[in-house]
């Protein structure tokens, strides 16, 4: 019973405080307190996550499940970064306090932590993000087919934006004078027209719908009507 | 008859080939995309850029605040999107520093602080050596809490950041010692790759105090549609992806030349591969449609 | 029976009291604003920020009262027992088909609840849908895997899946080891999930929650392994990717409506009706604003142009 009542009470109280604080000046400090508590909890959640990561990967290694070697690499990397970062191993001494080890800079690439960040972590995440270019190309190849009027419009818009987003747009239509009646046919003008009018209008419509959805869902949570995020036991 | 059959067979063969293209193994697409990026990068292809209204508005927003006024720069991205956002971050810092703005760096993303540090090391320290830490610029670093950080800063900066990233108390740093809340700034710039980012700065900083400061944003191409509704009222300027960075670089460099132009020229360097990649995508889309039509005609003949 | 009626009426009174309190605060502000002087918006904002009640935010208070009032009205209307007609969503109808296919093929079902924490309302909506997917998977005895990007989401997902197994009458098949925390790091999470997709080849993939750059990486990998894919998000920038690469997509507000729709509870379904009423008001406001602004262009000095400008500065900022 309390497992459900207390969280709902906390949610309801926090929600009402945040709303009131937006309109009443003296309640601002209450909302600050709520924010500070939220920040503390989100910091603690990192520890909770680390515990779960350990449990899952140790179980994988001990039971020799398929891919257990990846779990081992994960744990070794995790502990390496944790120890090097927490103990500031190899940190560059601070010129003002050269004798105080913990005053040293551990984020520079001259230290092991900074080096790992700069030359291992950074390239790896950039690679993952870079994969998007390849997936966008294969998705575009498959999805942009002129099957009906709507898809032809989509195709035409994609064509204009793809051209206008590069120097090719100016190369092809840059010769049309800005002040002529045909200036609207310039790729840069077409792009501005599409993004600032058509796309923004569509996006506003979707955003209004989403905002109303968020408001309704938030209200369901604050009023304790939607309890799906809580255990039923 | 034989000739006719042969022609028909040839036509059918060609049509069959085109139809099969519709199911092209995506690894060929990946290879073509890889080449379209690698070749122009290696050849260092560069093309002229022409500033768009959004990039110009960003430039004008920075120009419109008094010289020496405090500016808050929020690095809300990580290394994954640095290729797209770091060029605009460099140009923005050079622009602000050239106008002697007081700079306060912070991050809503855990790894944003490192991106800000990189920018300080590559732009601020070498090309603006007159900037002294604590007096002319402060690195507040990262705080967890997403938009909660903005909300608290909107009313009480020292409560959110009692110290800067190096652990020095804010009251001991001349630049930020007297700052109570976000209204102490004349401009807030968020360079963001998603949540939390520029949108949250508009909603939780600009929303409660719309006239206190100007907000400008830099965004990845994929995120820009979410920010468009806020431009130009809540967000005075916006830099859109690598192209926005390239345009902004041109505007900044034209007014505030830098000893090593390549430091704030990375956006323009990256526009070469972007042009070829976009042309490839147009080609692929055309090819996909030809394959679809060929497939339909084959279906119709049967 | 009497006890049930008593509990029901007590719950309605509680709802009404909370709703009244929630509405009363913005109402007072709206009244206070009416009593205040008509300064310029900028000047009013500065003056108002120093007063106890932020009168400059009166228009927003009115908007909150209207929207919240509509939603609460919808809930109370639903409690009267009137029939509620909610449009069917193809994406939700396809849930059973997708899980059934996975069961027939002997493959697993993958559910990705986005990459944000429980503080994001999309994640909460995603967890509600997870409950329904988990119940169906439990009934079909299909293996459901839920990799999470946040530890708190993992805890919530475990609760939801366990509750679903109980509801399905198969608590013994619940395995919390299938619901794991991977990493908070966005692309580390993507690498782990897409890697498992390629290795395990799930037959049905659900992406429900807040997604960013990883949306297309998930959807394209899912497409390459031939999985049925159903997505739902309120991130407008990611919707085109899901629409292009997935079989079904819940777009924006549909996603929030889905969590209420799937719950089957009258209160929640009533809130959808209230939400629709709010949308109707938004449409009406847009039409009136457009009409006034258009007429105002032809008579810039007239009363209509003045009215349009007043509405714009009051509500538009």
Tab-separated table of C-alpha atoms in Angstrom, chain B:
chain	number	residue	atom	x	y	z
B	1	UNK	CA	11.233	-13.417	-85.172
B	2	UNK	CA	14.523	-14.252	-83.641
B	3	UNK	CA	15.504	-10.596	-83.703
B	4	UNK	CA	12.250	-9.618	-82.085
B	5	UNK	CA	12.677	-12.274	-79.443
B	6	UNK	CA	16.230	-11.204	-78.862
B	7	UNK	CA	15.191	-7.565	-78.468
B	8	UNK	CA	12.390	-8.490	-76.164
B	9	UNK	CA	14.772	-10.623	-74.173
B	10	UNK	CA	17.291	-7.794	-74.010
B	11	UNK	CA	14.634	-5.336	-72.917
B	12	UNK	CA	13.371	-7.758	-70.332
B	13	UNK	CA	16.948	-8.343	-69.184
B	14	UNK	CA	17.545	-4.608	-68.797
B	15	UNK	CA	14.235	-4.169	-67.058
B	16	UNK	CA	15.025	-7.128	-64.814
B	17	UNK	CA	18.382	-5.625	-63.932
B	18	UNK	CA	16.778	-2.282	-63.082
B	19	UNK	CA	14.087	-3.991	-61.044
B	20	UNK	CA	16.735	-5.931	-59.122
B	21	UNK	CA	18.395	-2.621	-58.268
B	22	UNK	CA	15.416	-1.925	-56.041
B	23	UNK	CA	16.716	-4.632	-53.720
B	24	UNK	CA	20.305	-3.484	-53.941
B	25	UNK	CA	22.396	-4.880	-51.112
B	26	UNK	CA	22.816	-2.011	-48.709
B	27	UNK	CA	26.524	-2.729	-48.383
B	28	UNK	CA	26.978	-1.229	-51.869
B	29	UNK	CA	25.208	1.889	-50.623
B	30	UNK	CA	27.486	1.982	-47.594
B	31	UNK	CA	30.551	1.666	-49.844
B	32	UNK	CA	29.371	4.481	-52.116
B	33	UNK	CA	28.644	6.701	-49.119
B	34	UNK	CA	32.046	5.921	-47.611
B	35	UNK	CA	33.786	6.896	-50.833
B	36	UNK	CA	31.689	10.034	-51.280
B	37	UNK	CA	32.879	11.235	-47.885
B	38	UNK	CA	36.441	9.963	-47.933
B	39	UNK	CA	37.466	11.206	-51.388
B	40	UNK	CA	36.448	14.884	-50.961
B	41	UNK	CA	37.931	14.848	-47.439
B	42	UNK	CA	41.264	13.606	-48.747
B	43	UNK	CA	41.179	16.010	-51.702
B	44	UNK	CA	40.244	18.867	-49.304
B	45	UNK	CA	37.462	20.087	-51.592
B	46	UNK	CA	36.080	23.488	-50.561
B	47	UNK	CA	33.194	25.476	-51.972
B	48	UNK	CA	32.063	29.067	-51.406
B	49	UNK	CA	29.290	29.584	-48.829
B	50	UNK	CA	26.649	32.301	-48.694
B	51	UNK	CA	25.252	33.286	-45.258
B	52	UNK	CA	21.625	32.337	-44.674
B	53	UNK	CA	19.281	34.632	-42.680
B	54	UNK	CA	19.551	32.376	-39.609
B	55	UNK	CA	23.359	32.447	-39.544
B	56	UNK	CA	23.350	36.187	-40.111
B	57	UNK	CA	20.820	36.623	-37.294
B	58	UNK	CA	23.149	34.715	-34.957
B	59	UNK	CA	26.056	36.936	-35.949
B	60	UNK	CA	23.916	40.054	-35.484
B	61	UNK	CA	22.693	38.878	-32.065
B	62	UNK	CA	26.263	38.671	-30.784
B	63	UNK	CA	27.075	42.015	-32.394
B	64	UNK	CA	24.044	43.677	-30.807
B	65	UNK	CA	25.060	43.165	-27.160
B	66	UNK	CA	27.433	45.686	-25.566
B	67	UNK	CA	31.130	44.897	-25.884
B	68	UNK	CA	32.448	43.299	-22.718
B	69	UNK	CA	28.988	42.118	-21.564
B	70	UNK	CA	28.757	38.643	-19.977
B	71	UNK	CA	27.809	35.736	-22.225
B	72	UNK	CA	26.825	32.231	-21.103
B	73	UNK	CA	27.992	29.448	-23.415
B	74	UNK	CA	26.380	26.080	-22.781
B	75	UNK	CA	28.066	23.091	-24.415
B	76	UNK	CA	25.224	20.621	-24.615
B	77	UNK	CA	26.771	17.895	-26.725
B	78	UNK	CA	29.389	15.192	-26.567
B	79	UNK	CA	32.169	13.896	-28.823
B	80	UNK	CA	29.649	11.937	-30.926
B	81	UNK	CA	28.244	15.110	-32.470
B	82	UNK	CA	31.420	17.167	-32.161
B	83	UNK	CA	32.129	16.784	-35.880
B	84	UNK	CA	28.945	18.730	-36.579
B	85	UNK	CA	28.985	21.181	-33.664
B	86	UNK	CA	32.582	21.874	-32.699
B	87	UNK	CA	33.230	24.158	-35.726
B	88	UNK	CA	30.403	26.509	-34.690
B	89	UNK	CA	31.556	26.419	-31.060
B	90	UNK	CA	35.019	27.547	-32.116
B	91	UNK	CA	33.689	30.345	-34.317
B	92	UNK	CA	31.303	31.516	-31.581
B	93	UNK	CA	34.028	31.653	-28.928
B	94	UNK	CA	36.340	33.532	-31.304
B	95	UNK	CA	33.536	35.940	-32.158
B	96	UNK	CA	32.710	36.646	-28.497
B	97	UNK	CA	36.354	36.901	-27.465
B	98	UNK	CA	37.105	39.303	-30.329
B	99	UNK	CA	34.427	41.581	-28.839
B	100	UNK	CA	35.930	41.156	-25.342
B	101	UNK	CA	32.748	39.576	-23.961
B	102	UNK	CA	33.078	37.972	-20.539
B	103	UNK	CA	32.601	34.262	-21.100
B	104	UNK	CA	31.027	31.726	-18.754
B	105	UNK	CA	31.261	28.136	-19.993
B	106	UNK	CA	29.029	25.341	-18.735
B	107	UNK	CA	27.546	22.031	-19.865
B	108	UNK	CA	24.255	20.201	-19.483
B	109	UNK	CA	25.801	17.058	-20.984
B	110	UNK	CA	28.373	15.109	-18.939
B	111	UNK	CA	30.950	15.287	-21.714
B	112	UNK	CA	30.113	18.828	-22.768
B	113	UNK	CA	32.661	20.174	-20.305
B	114	UNK	CA	35.472	18.453	-22.198
B	115	UNK	CA	34.203	19.971	-25.450
B	116	UNK	CA	34.258	23.412	-23.814
B	117	UNK	CA	37.772	22.748	-22.506
B	118	UNK	CA	38.886	21.816	-26.013
B	119	UNK	CA	37.475	25.059	-27.381
B	120	UNK	CA	39.223	27.077	-24.662
B	121	UNK	CA	42.506	25.328	-25.464
B	122	UNK	CA	42.262	25.672	-29.248
B	123	UNK	CA	40.696	29.121	-29.605
B	124	UNK	CA	40.669	31.191	-26.424
B	125	UNK	CA	44.130	30.609	-24.992
B	126	UNK	CA	46.203	30.741	-28.216
B	127	UNK	CA	44.395	33.564	-29.996
B	128	UNK	CA	43.100	35.637	-27.069
B	129	UNK	CA	45.890	35.376	-24.505
B	130	UNK	CA	44.607	38.453	-22.700
B	131	UNK	CA	41.740	36.332	-21.273
B	132	UNK	CA	42.390	35.495	-17.631
B	133	UNK	CA	40.553	32.648	-15.929
B	134	UNK	CA	38.176	33.852	-13.233
B	135	UNK	CA	38.326	37.428	-14.503
B	136	UNK	CA	37.487	37.213	-18.205
B	137	UNK	CA	36.220	33.664	-18.420
B	138	UNK	CA	34.997	30.952	-16.071
B	139	UNK	CA	34.497	27.264	-16.692
B	140	UNK	CA	31.567	26.122	-14.543
B	141	UNK	CA	31.619	22.600	-15.932
B	142	UNK	CA	28.861	19.998	-15.933
B	143	UNK	CA	26.042	19.567	-13.454
B	144	UNK	CA	23.566	16.709	-13.606
B	145	UNK	CA	19.857	17.457	-13.588
B	146	UNK	CA	19.121	18.375	-17.210
B	147	UNK	CA	16.554	21.192	-17.369
B	148	UNK	CA	16.538	21.257	-13.561
B	149	UNK	CA	19.957	22.940	-13.800
B	150	UNK	CA	18.503	25.706	-15.976
B	151	UNK	CA	15.500	26.160	-13.704
B	152	UNK	CA	17.696	26.608	-10.663
B	153	UNK	CA	20.121	28.909	-12.472
B	154	UNK	CA	17.172	31.046	-13.573
B	155	UNK	CA	16.684	32.015	-9.938
B	156	UNK	CA	19.902	31.162	-8.141
B	157	UNK	CA	23.208	30.485	-9.914
B	158	UNK	CA	25.323	29.956	-6.750
B	159	UNK	CA	22.834	27.306	-5.540
B	160	UNK	CA	23.397	25.307	-8.715
B	161	UNK	CA	27.102	26.065	-9.075
B	162	UNK	CA	28.677	26.812	-5.683
B	163	UNK	CA	32.096	26.400	-7.330
B	164	UNK	CA	33.559	26.412	-10.814
B	165	UNK	CA	34.872	23.249	-12.474
B	166	UNK	CA	38.248	23.524	-10.713
B	167	UNK	CA	36.623	23.818	-7.297
B	168	UNK	CA	37.106	27.558	-6.751
B	169	UNK	CA	34.178	29.205	-4.951
B	170	UNK	CA	32.134	31.429	-7.236
B	171	UNK	CA	32.346	34.297	-4.742
B	172	UNK	CA	36.127	34.264	-5.196
B	173	UNK	CA	35.949	34.654	-8.971
B	174	UNK	CA	35.514	38.324	-9.912
B	175	UNK	CA	33.577	37.562	-13.098
B	176	UNK	CA	30.791	35.576	-11.434
B	177	UNK	CA	31.002	36.758	-7.813
B	178	UNK	CA	28.098	39.171	-8.177
B	179	UNK	CA	25.930	37.051	-10.452
B	180	UNK	CA	22.642	36.095	-8.839
B	181	UNK	CA	20.654	34.574	-11.690
B	182	UNK	CA	20.550	34.249	-15.472
B	183	UNK	CA	19.474	37.871	-15.927
B	184	UNK	CA	23.144	38.738	-15.252
B	185	UNK	CA	23.888	37.643	-18.824
B	186	UNK	CA	23.206	39.573	-22.001
B	187	UNK	CA	23.361	36.536	-24.248
B	188	UNK	CA	22.938	32.813	-23.753
B	189	UNK	CA	24.233	30.501	-26.471
B	190	UNK	CA	23.468	26.796	-26.375
B	191	UNK	CA	25.196	24.514	-28.811
B	192	UNK	CA	23.222	21.334	-28.547
B	193	UNK	CA	22.837	17.878	-30.001
B	194	UNK	CA	19.488	17.101	-28.382
B	195	UNK	CA	18.053	16.896	-24.893
B	196	UNK	CA	18.826	18.851	-22.800
B	197	UNK	CA	19.829	21.664	-25.092
B	198	UNK	CA	18.768	24.813	-26.882
B	199	UNK	CA	15.077	23.942	-26.645
B	200	UNK	CA	15.278	23.658	-22.852
B	201	UNK	CA	17.178	26.958	-22.659
B	202	UNK	CA	14.318	28.621	-24.538
B	203	UNK	CA	11.641	26.967	-22.424
B	204	UNK	CA	13.148	27.312	-18.956
B	205	UNK	CA	15.432	30.363	-19.260
B	206	UNK	CA	13.919	32.554	-21.952
B	207	UNK	CA	10.342	31.589	-21.041
B	208	UNK	CA	10.320	32.990	-17.485
B	209	UNK	CA	12.337	36.133	-18.384
B	210	UNK	CA	11.881	36.857	-22.104
B	211	UNK	CA	13.421	40.332	-22.045
B	212	UNK	CA	16.382	39.730	-19.754
B	213	UNK	CA	18.791	38.312	-22.365
B	214	UNK	CA	19.024	37.059	-25.924
B	215	UNK	CA	19.193	33.372	-26.757
B	216	UNK	CA	20.964	31.907	-29.772
B	217	UNK	CA	21.423	28.251	-30.573
B	218	UNK	CA	23.480	25.877	-32.605
B	219	UNK	CA	22.043	22.520	-33.502
B	220	UNK	CA	22.674	19.317	-35.394
B	221	UNK	CA	20.811	19.025	-38.694
B	222	UNK	CA	18.463	16.375	-37.402
B	223	UNK	CA	17.399	18.408	-34.349
B	224	UNK	CA	16.743	21.676	-36.137
B	225	UNK	CA	13.088	20.993	-36.874
B	226	UNK	CA	12.394	21.094	-33.136
B	227	UNK	CA	13.983	24.508	-32.779
B	228	UNK	CA	12.470	26.176	-35.832
B	229	UNK	CA	9.220	27.142	-34.043
B	230	UNK	CA	11.264	29.253	-31.589
B	231	UNK	CA	13.107	31.255	-34.260
B	232	UNK	CA	13.259	34.282	-34.482
B	233	UNK	CA	11.229	35.380	-31.440
B	234	UNK	CA	12.364	33.279	-28.495
B	235	UNK	CA	15.634	32.399	-30.188
B	236	UNK	CA	17.192	35.290	-32.062
B	237	UNK	CA	19.637	33.292	-34.114
B	238	UNK	CA	20.264	29.706	-35.041
B	239	UNK	CA	23.181	27.853	-36.604
B	240	UNK	CA	22.022	24.792	-38.468
B	241	UNK	CA	24.509	21.935	-38.666
B	242	UNK	CA	27.775	22.108	-40.584
B	243	UNK	CA	26.345	24.469	-43.193
B	244	UNK	CA	25.289	26.955	-40.498
B	245	UNK	CA	28.759	26.689	-38.977
B	246	UNK	CA	30.413	27.284	-42.361
B	247	UNK	CA	28.279	30.367	-43.017
B	248	UNK	CA	28.894	31.747	-39.542
B	249	UNK	CA	32.636	31.135	-39.882
B	250	UNK	CA	32.648	33.264	-43.035
B	251	UNK	CA	30.840	36.122	-41.283
B	252	UNK	CA	33.110	35.987	-38.235
B	253	UNK	CA	36.319	35.688	-40.200
B	254	UNK	CA	35.363	38.580	-42.470
B	255	UNK	CA	35.052	40.951	-39.499
B	256	UNK	CA	37.454	39.379	-37.012
B	257	UNK	CA	40.320	37.734	-38.935
B	258	UNK	CA	42.311	35.116	-37.054
B	259	UNK	CA	46.028	34.318	-37.384
B	260	UNK	CA	45.348	30.694	-38.372
B	261	UNK	CA	42.134	30.689	-40.465
B	262	UNK	CA	41.883	26.886	-40.417
B	263	UNK	CA	41.092	27.018	-36.674
B	264	UNK	CA	37.695	28.528	-37.434
B	265	UNK	CA	37.399	27.019	-40.911
B	266	UNK	CA	36.454	23.440	-40.053
B	267	UNK	CA	32.833	23.939	-41.057
B	268	UNK	CA	33.796	24.989	-44.563
B	269	UNK	CA	36.215	22.072	-44.857
B	270	UNK	CA	33.360	19.678	-44.016
B	271	UNK	CA	31.000	21.150	-46.575
B	272	UNK	CA	32.945	19.460	-49.440
B	273	UNK	CA	32.091	15.901	-48.364
B	274	UNK	CA	28.561	17.042	-47.528
B	275	UNK	CA	27.997	18.231	-51.115
B	276	UNK	CA	29.163	14.949	-52.633
B	277	UNK	CA	27.196	12.884	-50.082
B	278	UNK	CA	24.022	14.841	-50.816
B	279	UNK	CA	24.490	14.357	-54.565
B	280	UNK	CA	24.952	10.633	-53.949
B	281	UNK	CA	21.705	10.508	-51.980
B	282	UNK	CA	19.849	12.259	-54.800
B	283	UNK	CA	21.341	9.719	-57.203
B	284	UNK	CA	20.261	6.836	-54.961
B	285	UNK	CA	16.734	8.175	-54.663
B	286	UNK	CA	16.495	8.528	-58.462
B	287	UNK	CA	17.886	5.007	-58.875
B	288	UNK	CA	15.385	3.620	-56.379
B	289	UNK	CA	12.514	5.177	-58.303
B	290	UNK	CA	13.772	3.909	-61.653
B	291	UNK	CA	13.970	0.437	-60.123
B	292	UNK	CA	10.422	0.789	-58.807
B	293	UNK	CA	9.084	1.825	-62.237
B	294	UNK	CA	11.001	-1.000	-63.930
B	295	UNK	CA	9.595	-3.472	-61.417
B	296	UNK	CA	6.061	-2.246	-62.075
B	297	UNK	CA	6.456	-2.486	-65.862
B	298	UNK	CA	7.763	-6.043	-65.498
B	299	UNK	CA	4.794	-6.857	-63.314
B	300	UNK	CA	2.461	-5.283	-65.899
B	301	UNK	CA	3.974	-7.305	-68.811
B	302	UNK	CA	3.295	-10.502	-66.942
